[in-house]
XYZ file of C-alpha atoms in Angstrom:
232
model
C 84.095 7.877 126.361
C 82.134 4.857 125.117
C 78.948 6.930 124.864
C 80.683 9.424 122.582
C 82.550 6.922 120.410
C 79.444 5.302 118.874
C 77.720 8.467 117.563
C 81.043 9.992 116.560
C 81.978 6.916 114.535
C 78.539 6.894 112.878
C 78.894 10.576 111.985
C 82.358 9.949 110.567
C 81.098 7.047 108.458
C 78.158 9.119 107.187
C 80.524 11.959 106.228
C 82.869 9.550 104.447
C 79.964 7.999 102.512
C 78.629 11.414 101.528
C 82.073 12.549 100.389
C 82.515 9.385 98.341
C 79.124 9.861 96.678
C 79.944 13.480 95.809
C 83.318 12.417 94.440
C 81.637 9.794 92.249
C 79.150 12.399 91.023
C 81.960 14.796 90.129
C 83.865 12.029 88.327
C 80.676 11.165 86.441
C 80.195 14.790 85.375
C 83.765 15.014 84.120
C 83.443 11.713 82.237
C 80.271 12.926 80.531
C 81.905 16.231 79.615
C 85.041 14.527 78.249
C 82.959 12.091 76.185
C 80.820 14.886 74.734
C 82.363 15.704 71.361
C 79.896 18.482 70.626
C 80.388 22.130 71.475
C 76.858 22.756 72.691
C 74.690 23.916 75.585
C 74.827 20.462 77.188
C 78.605 20.764 77.503
C 78.202 24.216 79.075
C 75.703 22.878 81.603
C 78.104 20.050 82.462
C 80.934 22.533 82.970
C 78.695 24.643 85.184
C 77.855 21.639 87.356
C 81.552 20.720 87.577
C 82.360 24.276 88.705
C 79.614 24.091 91.339
C 80.962 20.814 92.710
C 84.501 22.154 92.974
C 83.187 25.355 94.550
C 81.320 23.318 97.191
C 84.662 21.670 98.008
C 86.396 25.090 98.146
C 88.613 23.874 95.297
C 88.729 27.291 93.684
C 91.725 26.546 91.449
C 89.629 23.903 89.696
C 86.687 26.290 89.457
C 88.978 28.703 87.622
C 90.242 25.988 85.250
C 86.782 24.706 84.319
C 85.232 28.165 84.410
C 87.720 29.381 81.818
C 86.879 26.362 79.670
C 83.249 27.422 79.982
C 84.052 30.982 78.899
C 85.940 29.750 75.828
C 83.225 27.275 74.842
C 80.375 29.736 75.395
C 82.198 32.347 73.328
C 82.783 29.783 70.576
C 79.059 29.005 70.194
C 77.893 32.569 70.968
C 76.042 31.568 74.140
C 76.312 34.932 75.858
C 74.172 33.971 78.844
C 76.462 31.124 79.904
C 79.573 33.124 79.042
C 78.495 35.841 81.486
C 77.732 33.237 84.176
C 81.200 31.714 83.803
C 82.815 35.158 84.075
C 80.962 35.502 87.378
C 81.979 32.010 88.571
C 85.650 32.596 87.824
C 85.464 36.017 89.483
C 83.969 34.490 92.628
C 86.729 31.859 92.692
C 89.421 34.531 92.483
C 87.603 36.519 95.200
C 87.672 33.469 97.483
C 91.425 33.226 96.825
C 91.704 36.918 97.801
C 93.016 37.740 94.315
C 90.863 40.852 94.142
C 92.337 42.340 90.986
C 91.661 39.145 89.032
C 88.137 38.948 90.480
C 87.341 42.506 89.410
C 88.840 41.823 85.981
C 86.457 38.910 85.348
C 83.461 40.771 86.744
C 84.262 43.671 84.433
C 84.510 41.310 81.466
C 81.099 39.960 82.394
C 79.668 43.467 82.699
C 81.163 44.444 79.339
C 79.582 41.367 77.736
C 76.229 42.403 79.198
C 76.599 45.871 77.679
C 77.598 44.312 74.374
C 74.748 41.785 74.202
C 71.979 43.361 76.264
C 71.584 40.120 78.259
C 70.935 41.610 81.712
C 69.889 38.451 83.568
C 73.100 38.356 85.642
C 73.651 42.103 85.909
C 72.483 42.397 89.517
C 74.661 39.453 90.588
C 77.761 40.904 88.928
C 77.164 44.313 90.508
C 76.719 42.672 93.922
C 79.821 40.498 93.539
C 81.903 43.486 92.458
C 80.644 45.380 95.495
C 81.797 42.548 97.761
C 85.313 42.749 96.351
C 85.518 46.489 96.955
C 84.082 45.960 100.442
C 86.862 43.463 101.195
C 89.363 46.028 99.879
C 87.793 48.608 102.267
C 86.935 50.783 99.267
C 83.576 51.647 100.772
C 82.415 54.327 98.288
C 82.843 51.938 95.360
C 81.267 49.079 97.317
C 78.226 51.236 98.032
C 77.973 52.244 94.393
C 77.799 48.642 93.191
C 75.474 47.461 95.976
C 73.063 50.304 95.209
C 73.176 49.458 91.502
C 72.355 45.857 92.362
C 69.472 46.975 94.579
C 67.993 49.226 91.886
C 67.951 46.390 89.364
C 66.304 44.008 91.837
C 63.770 46.691 92.727
C 62.927 47.170 89.049
C 62.428 43.398 88.723
C 60.482 43.215 92.018
C 63.052 40.693 93.275
C 62.496 41.125 96.991
C 65.052 38.481 97.968
C 67.705 40.279 95.935
C 66.620 43.645 97.326
C 66.884 42.325 100.884
C 70.397 40.983 100.258
C 71.537 44.294 98.754
C 70.069 46.238 101.673
C 72.004 44.038 104.103
C 75.211 44.647 102.171
C 74.612 48.402 102.067
C 74.014 48.337 105.808
C 77.287 46.467 106.355
C 79.218 49.092 104.428
C 77.673 51.947 106.403
C 78.405 50.054 109.625
C 82.062 49.682 108.636
C 82.094 53.406 107.872
C 80.697 53.945 111.408
C 77.633 55.658 109.910
C 75.348 53.759 112.243
C 72.222 55.785 111.498
C 72.297 54.769 107.845
C 73.349 51.225 108.744
C 70.273 50.765 110.935
C 68.037 52.329 108.300
C 69.083 49.767 105.679
C 69.056 46.839 108.100
C 65.478 47.634 109.142
C 64.432 47.896 105.497
C 65.932 44.460 104.966
C 64.043 43.050 107.970
C 60.776 44.379 106.528
C 61.379 42.668 103.180
C 62.522 39.442 104.868
C 59.263 39.380 106.805
C 57.246 39.878 103.610
C 58.898 36.934 101.846
C 59.329 34.731 104.952
C 63.123 34.703 104.664
C 63.927 33.840 108.261
C 67.614 33.120 107.639
C 68.335 36.577 106.222
C 66.218 38.173 108.928
C 68.360 36.488 111.584
C 71.475 37.936 109.926
C 69.868 41.378 109.914
C 68.973 41.090 113.615
C 72.559 40.079 114.459
C 73.894 43.043 112.488
C 71.444 45.405 114.194
C 72.538 44.036 117.559
C 76.167 44.705 116.638
C 75.381 48.299 115.666
C 73.648 48.930 118.977
C 76.625 47.325 120.745
C 78.922 49.763 118.925
C 76.610 52.570 120.072
C 76.988 51.302 123.674
C 73.250 50.571 123.853
C 73.442 47.237 125.655
C 69.682 46.864 126.138
C 68.827 47.100 122.431
C 71.885 45.060 121.492
C 70.762 42.199 123.726
C 67.191 42.570 122.504
C 68.108 42.075 118.840
C 70.564 39.292 119.588
C 67.740 37.581 121.459
C 65.427 38.061 118.457
C 68.052 36.383 116.296
C 67.953 33.308 118.548
C 64.160 32.959 118.584
């Protein structure tokens, strides 16, 4: 027991110190935001950082509170780019709370603002996030529709990381639909892109998913093979 106590105590102290530092950083961000009397981009950036900190803590209620402040402020100064990002942040927070209707509502407001302003920088993200909500709701046709839209935008922008992520999501939907042929097709496309951009983390996820498909197909040899590849 003595051999375990030392490292465990050190780890606990390190975690406590890290948490305290993050808490101080969050307090500092809030103090700066509260002392900023101007409605400007700096205030929006501060709100975005506050949302990120609360999101990292899984404090999604606070993300919603500060995200809505961001939406109101961005709308006030006609900063459409940040307004769309805050719609996405609030939508993600509601998604994490499993309030799917609210999540879709905010994603749709973000998409409508994109149509209104022509600012398409977050279009792929909003399509992807909407697809995830429908996937969680087991509405697979709608999930596929949004994931494919996200993929097409990333393909147009030659965003291979985004394309790879969309391909993985499309594969997941087909796997849940038990259309394993299509699932494997999209997973292998994702592996190819991951290799091109040296994204080992996403490639590991793809290998695990491929292994699961082969397990579902009762092909134990290939299932073990791809699970082994994921570990290498």
